[in-house]
């Protein structure tokens, strides 16, 4: 089981602080910051002076992070890499990282040999360890508990097999707190009776060197820590950046280009069976720099179609309201056109034949990035209507980060063939 005591020393407890203040006792003292790279260098100097080759069990979080560490410490220790990471998600990613770890060991040239022990992929144990912490932010108590799980397993193995030291590659990451990691390592080492090797591998350009090595070796370098929670956090950051980038791009689009592109897109749409066979159309009311749908709405109404537009009744729910003219649209507080529900009637979404889906951007496969509120991701699965995504070619992205709830719209219309 994971030791709860260390987590209590690593995470601020606001309730405890309030009690201490009330009782006039001293506030908890923040541990003094230690230069663990200097501590490591002292040990390496002693090893060099003694002319020995101690054994080191190196817990590795992944091949890329271990690259520099193996190159660096392989001149002083006979290293056994211990790959124990039950947090990795999904399972395909786990086995891919195992293979990359083996590759980096084969490619690394050191003074002393490198071995490897592959730990068990104990997914259930990881989830049991962080139970109740799923919604905590990256880098906090959930991550600390995960660090302790993996380092405790490494320390246990190091003790059983008689290794001189154990440590982890985790301190090479600029996103991880080496102070926390080393305090965890020291605590589990003392508890289990094995020496922890202090480290801050990101120092002396260690992280930069690891990036260079994996680039030279042509290796895959993941863009998230490993667990499903870090994956979701990374996805959110990537989506935000992409939305920000598209906002800048959209502001720079030439009006003449947008008008011409939109005309070609709608001319294509009018000849599609999805449009010709539809009776009820659900479309967003878009204005430049979005695809401008106002003329389309007038055309569809003239063609005898029933036209509905979205109305967001709360933070979760989007409904369809029929309009009989663009004059039935009002601009809401977000600058978005929506139906005047005082004069418009709500439609049953089961009656909808065709939906025009908006997007911030999309890729050629139909992976779509919306505007961050998730209304369409919740709305679209409820209907069996045909779905078309309209997008100008200049607003197409190479690759859209996708989460489980994100939908792919596989029918795209652009002014050129995508």
XYZ file of C-alpha atoms in Angstrom:
418
model
C 0.000 0.000 0.000
C 1.097 3.585 -0.608
C 2.270 5.502 2.423
C -0.161 8.318 3.201
C 2.263 10.102 5.546
C 4.482 11.387 2.767
C 1.519 12.770 0.859
C 0.542 14.735 3.941
C 4.002 16.341 4.069
C 3.973 17.189 0.356
C 0.515 18.737 0.030
C -0.532 21.879 1.894
C -3.421 21.192 4.232
C -5.374 24.440 4.554
C -7.492 23.120 7.413
C -4.368 22.262 9.404
C -2.943 25.717 8.790
C -6.130 27.335 10.127
C -5.988 25.177 13.274
C -2.347 26.067 13.826
C -3.089 29.778 13.510
C -6.012 29.524 15.918
C -3.824 27.760 18.504
C -1.038 30.342 18.031
C 1.404 27.619 17.010
C 3.894 28.082 14.197
C 2.837 27.587 10.593
C 4.210 24.518 8.817
C 7.755 25.174 7.660
C 8.357 24.703 3.964
C 11.259 22.279 3.411
C 14.473 23.990 2.405
C 15.221 23.706 -1.293
C 18.079 21.300 -2.021
C 20.355 21.290 -5.063
C 20.053 17.584 -5.803
C 22.298 17.816 -8.838
C 25.135 18.920 -6.524
C 24.320 16.050 -4.193
C 24.514 13.632 -7.107
C 27.840 15.082 -8.271
C 29.340 14.480 -4.809
C 28.399 10.794 -5.019
C 29.701 10.467 -8.581
C 32.996 12.058 -7.571
C 33.370 9.573 -4.711
C 32.564 6.648 -7.035
C 35.200 7.892 -9.476
C 37.819 8.332 -6.775
C 37.190 4.849 -5.385
C 37.321 3.280 -8.837
C 34.257 1.164 -8.107
C 31.199 0.343 -10.210
C 28.123 0.356 -7.967
C 24.871 -1.203 -9.165
C 21.911 1.075 -9.833
C 18.261 0.184 -10.313
C 16.928 2.978 -12.483
C 13.181 3.356 -12.582
C 12.405 4.666 -16.056
C 9.205 6.460 -16.966
C 9.929 6.112 -20.711
C 12.695 5.581 -23.246
C 13.155 9.241 -24.262
C 13.501 10.421 -20.652
C 16.004 7.661 -19.899
C 18.232 8.461 -22.901
C 20.367 11.147 -21.276
C 20.250 9.483 -17.862
C 21.672 6.246 -19.270
C 24.380 8.124 -21.181
C 25.262 10.145 -18.065
C 25.115 7.556 -15.281
C 26.331 4.664 -17.441
C 29.858 5.978 -16.971
C 29.659 5.385 -13.206
C 27.151 2.560 -12.577
C 26.117 -0.798 -13.913
C 22.502 0.106 -14.575
C 19.418 -2.059 -14.628
C 16.460 -0.214 -16.067
C 13.223 -1.004 -14.236
C 10.243 -0.209 -16.423
C 7.300 -0.024 -14.029
C 4.545 2.373 -15.101
C 1.029 1.049 -14.457
C -0.295 4.586 -14.976
C 0.234 4.552 -18.761
C -2.949 4.938 -20.811
C -4.132 3.429 -23.108
C -2.640 -0.065 -23.157
C -1.440 0.380 -26.754
C 0.604 3.357 -25.580
C 2.083 1.290 -22.750
C 3.407 -1.455 -25.014
C 4.690 1.091 -27.501
C 6.672 2.782 -24.730
C 8.068 -0.572 -23.601
C 9.427 -1.157 -27.114
C 10.923 2.345 -27.226
C 12.610 1.716 -23.867
C 14.262 -1.415 -25.248
C 15.394 0.472 -28.349
C 17.038 3.249 -26.373
C 18.953 0.708 -24.288
C 20.214 -1.024 -27.432
C 21.293 2.294 -28.969
C 23.030 3.737 -25.905
C 26.799 3.242 -25.590
C 28.166 3.371 -22.038
C 31.214 2.291 -20.066
C 29.251 -0.357 -18.184
C 26.469 -2.692 -19.422
C 22.789 -1.816 -19.199
C 20.149 -4.390 -18.305
C 16.361 -4.202 -18.138
C 13.604 -5.568 -15.940
C 10.062 -5.156 -17.208
C 7.609 -4.623 -14.370
C 3.995 -5.723 -14.327
C 1.389 -3.571 -16.025
C -0.830 -3.251 -12.950
C -3.443 -0.845 -14.218
C -5.948 -1.582 -11.441
C -3.312 -0.860 -8.827
C -2.735 2.599 -10.276
C -6.440 3.459 -10.202
C -6.760 2.155 -6.647
C -3.778 4.290 -5.628
C -5.188 7.570 -6.942
C -8.850 6.879 -6.126
C -10.627 10.088 -5.153
C -7.983 12.254 -6.791
C -9.103 11.918 -10.397
C -10.161 15.550 -10.741
C -7.081 17.097 -9.145
C -4.799 19.167 -11.408
C -1.633 17.845 -13.003
C 1.466 18.043 -10.818
C -0.425 17.897 -7.521
C -1.322 15.262 -4.947
C -2.514 12.696 -7.519
C 0.828 12.808 -9.301
C 2.713 12.622 -5.998
C 0.798 9.471 -5.081
C 1.653 7.986 -8.484
C 5.346 8.850 -8.054
C 5.380 7.113 -4.700
C 3.719 3.993 -6.086
C 6.327 3.581 -8.783
C 9.338 4.538 -6.685
C 8.255 2.296 -3.809
C 8.113 -0.635 -6.200
C 11.586 0.253 -7.455
C 12.971 0.541 -3.932
C 11.424 -2.799 -2.968
C 13.037 -4.520 -5.947
C 16.364 -2.798 -5.307
C 16.333 -4.095 -1.733
C 15.371 -7.643 -2.731
C 18.024 -7.872 -5.463
C 20.794 -6.162 -3.510
C 21.308 -3.057 -5.638
C 23.572 -0.368 -4.203
C 21.231 2.457 -5.250
C 17.873 3.162 -6.835
C 16.519 6.309 -8.466
C 14.110 7.472 -11.179
C 14.338 9.280 -14.495
C 11.307 11.409 -13.590
C 13.424 14.378 -12.474
C 14.524 15.029 -16.057
C 11.121 16.476 -16.903
C 10.819 20.276 -16.679
C 7.186 19.688 -15.686
C 8.001 17.656 -12.572
C 9.141 18.925 -9.195
C 12.524 17.409 -8.372
C 12.232 18.515 -4.737
C 9.081 16.428 -4.313
C 10.491 13.469 -6.229
C 13.693 13.357 -4.196
C 11.856 13.656 -0.888
C 9.664 10.732 -1.927
C 12.742 8.749 -2.978
C 14.528 9.429 0.284
C 11.483 8.482 2.353
C 10.749 5.179 0.590
C 14.470 4.361 0.556
C 14.741 4.849 4.302
C 11.536 2.929 4.891
C 12.649 -0.061 2.815
C 16.347 0.064 3.671
C 17.968 0.915 0.325
C 19.977 3.971 -0.737
C 18.237 6.515 -2.936
C 20.433 8.261 -5.494
C 19.535 11.977 -5.513
C 19.036 13.601 -8.894
C 17.827 16.561 -10.870
C 18.561 15.286 -14.356
C 17.081 18.325 -16.086
C 20.067 20.353 -14.803
C 23.151 20.881 -16.980
C 20.929 20.785 -20.093
C 19.918 17.193 -19.340
C 16.423 17.586 -20.746
C 17.771 19.328 -23.837
C 20.258 16.500 -24.347
C 17.496 13.874 -24.040
C 15.530 15.653 -26.779
C 18.626 15.714 -28.985
C 19.355 12.039 -28.443
C 15.841 10.878 -29.245
C 15.811 13.104 -32.315
C 19.139 11.644 -33.467
C 17.794 8.137 -32.903
C 14.548 8.940 -34.737
C 12.471 7.868 -31.739
C 8.863 8.588 -30.813
C 8.527 11.206 -28.076
C 5.126 11.313 -26.402
C 3.447 14.643 -25.692
C 1.821 13.705 -22.386
C 3.079 12.216 -19.131
C 1.278 8.919 -19.428
C -1.992 8.551 -17.546
C -5.419 9.274 -18.968
C -5.693 12.424 -16.845
C -2.464 13.882 -18.194
C -3.606 12.963 -21.712
C -6.835 14.919 -21.222
C -4.918 17.881 -19.805
C -2.568 17.858 -22.783
C -5.508 17.619 -25.174
C -7.113 20.647 -23.551
C -3.905 22.662 -23.875
C -3.460 21.663 -27.509
C -7.059 22.534 -28.309
C -6.779 25.928 -26.630
C -3.627 26.739 -28.566
C -5.225 25.632 -31.820
C -8.280 27.784 -31.141
C -6.026 30.752 -30.370
C -4.049 30.146 -33.567
C -7.240 29.889 -35.624
C -8.558 33.128 -34.138
C -5.446 34.912 -35.387
C -5.740 33.197 -38.782
C -9.430 34.080 -39.119
C -8.789 37.723 -38.317
C -6.328 37.818 -41.202
C -8.608 36.216 -43.822
C -9.404 38.414 -46.779
C -13.120 39.208 -47.092
C -13.065 38.678 -50.858
C -11.626 35.186 -50.358
C -14.292 34.317 -47.770
C -17.145 35.538 -49.960
C -15.899 33.616 -53.000
C -15.150 30.454 -51.031
C -18.559 30.501 -49.350
C -20.321 30.867 -52.687
C -18.518 27.812 -54.098
C -19.229 25.813 -50.931
C -22.959 26.546 -51.024
C -23.204 25.939 -54.773
C -21.808 22.468 -54.067
C -24.221 21.982 -51.181
C -27.277 22.870 -53.271
C -26.458 20.000 -55.648
C -25.920 17.407 -52.911
C -28.608 14.771 -52.265
C -28.394 15.552 -48.543
C -29.788 18.997 -49.314
C -32.121 18.056 -52.160
C -33.782 15.262 -50.181
C -34.068 17.152 -46.907
C -37.246 18.708 -45.558
C -35.992 20.037 -42.190
C -32.531 21.618 -41.966
C -30.729 22.537 -38.739
C -28.035 25.156 -39.347
C -26.032 27.594 -37.260
C -26.521 31.267 -38.064
C -22.986 32.176 -39.041
C -21.430 35.496 -39.979
C -17.925 36.288 -41.227
C -15.294 35.105 -40.439
C -17.404 31.968 -39.917
C -18.951 30.388 -42.979
C -21.737 32.917 -43.634
C -25.018 30.982 -43.609
C -27.487 33.881 -43.726
C -27.936 33.812 -47.514
C -28.162 30.009 -47.298
C -31.002 30.289 -44.773
C -32.920 32.603 -47.102
C -32.315 30.236 -50.041
C -33.462 27.170 -48.044
C -36.627 28.966 -46.930
C -37.322 30.003 -50.540
C -36.899 26.348 -51.549
C -39.659 25.371 -49.134
C -37.386 23.897 -46.462
C -38.106 24.090 -42.761
C -35.118 25.824 -41.197
C -34.162 25.554 -37.530
C -31.279 27.215 -35.723
C -29.699 26.437 -32.352
C -30.693 27.967 -29.054
C -28.593 27.200 -25.968
C -31.053 27.116 -23.105
C -28.384 26.527 -20.445
C -24.714 25.574 -20.167
C -25.427 22.002 -21.252
C -28.450 22.003 -23.543
C -28.908 23.093 -27.150
C -32.358 23.071 -28.736
C -33.667 23.558 -32.287
C -36.051 26.440 -33.003
C -37.748 26.993 -36.337
C -37.356 30.408 -37.958
C -39.323 31.684 -40.933
C -37.012 34.633 -41.654
C -33.525 35.852 -40.706
C -35.367 38.732 -39.030
C -36.287 36.199 -36.326
C -32.620 36.109 -35.243
C -31.249 38.120 -32.337
C -27.644 38.727 -31.279
C -26.986 37.331 -27.794
C -24.470 38.548 -25.211
C -21.728 36.456 -26.860
C -22.306 38.095 -30.239
C -23.928 34.924 -31.618
C -27.134 34.951 -33.655
C -29.884 32.850 -32.110
C -33.670 32.546 -32.539
C -36.065 34.901 -30.823
C -37.797 32.196 -28.793
C -40.670 34.534 -27.953
C -41.907 34.144 -31.547
C -40.217 30.885 -32.668
C -41.324 27.323 -31.982
C -39.095 24.512 -30.784
C -38.723 21.535 -33.128
C -38.324 17.881 -32.232
C -34.758 16.942 -33.175
C -36.079 13.634 -34.534
C -37.671 15.630 -37.371
C -34.335 17.022 -38.578
C -33.049 15.595 -41.888
C -29.830 17.599 -42.350
C -27.472 19.338 -39.934
C -24.806 21.843 -40.977
C -22.111 21.523 -38.325
C -19.948 24.539 -37.443
C -16.307 24.321 -36.438
C -13.360 26.417 -35.399
C -11.244 24.183 -37.630
C -11.188 20.590 -38.877
C -8.788 18.235 -40.590
C -9.296 16.398 -43.857
C -10.567 13.288 -42.063
C -13.429 15.244 -40.528
C -12.014 15.486 -37.023
C -13.555 18.695 -35.766
C -12.524 21.314 -33.235
C -15.502 23.249 -31.937
C -15.539 26.429 -29.917
C -15.029 24.782 -26.552
C -18.527 24.515 -25.093
C -19.389 21.001 -26.281
C -22.970 21.721 -27.352
C -22.710 19.925 -30.683
C -20.839 16.971 -29.149
C -23.850 16.435 -26.887
C -26.500 17.288 -29.485
C -25.377 15.350 -32.556
C -25.491 11.799 -31.098
C -29.194 12.310 -30.337
C -30.191 12.546 -33.994
C -29.827 10.322 -37.051
C -29.910 13.278 -39.459
C -27.293 13.647 -42.193
C -24.399 15.791 -41.004
C -22.262 18.035 -43.205
C -19.293 20.116 -42.155
C -18.640 23.243 -44.224
C -15.099 24.624 -44.108
C -12.886 26.884 -46.188
C -9.628 25.292 -47.249
C -7.510 27.929 -45.494
C -9.122 27.010 -42.176
C -8.290 23.308 -42.453
C -5.691 21.989 -39.973
C -3.293 19.098 -40.414
C -4.355 17.154 -37.367
C -6.996 17.775 -34.712
C -6.450 16.483 -31.152
C -9.369 14.201 -30.330
C -10.854 13.085 -27.022
C -13.319 10.247 -26.484
C -16.366 12.512 -26.655
C -15.246 14.328 -29.834
C -17.112 13.487 -33.012
C -15.825 13.005 -36.544
C -17.973 14.455 -39.342
C -16.869 12.446 -42.366
C -18.734 14.545 -44.962
C -16.888 17.776 -45.628
C -17.546 20.472 -48.219
C -14.862 23.011 -49.086
C -14.291 25.313 -52.045
C -11.587 22.885 -53.255
C -11.157 19.142 -53.043
C -9.542 18.202 -49.725
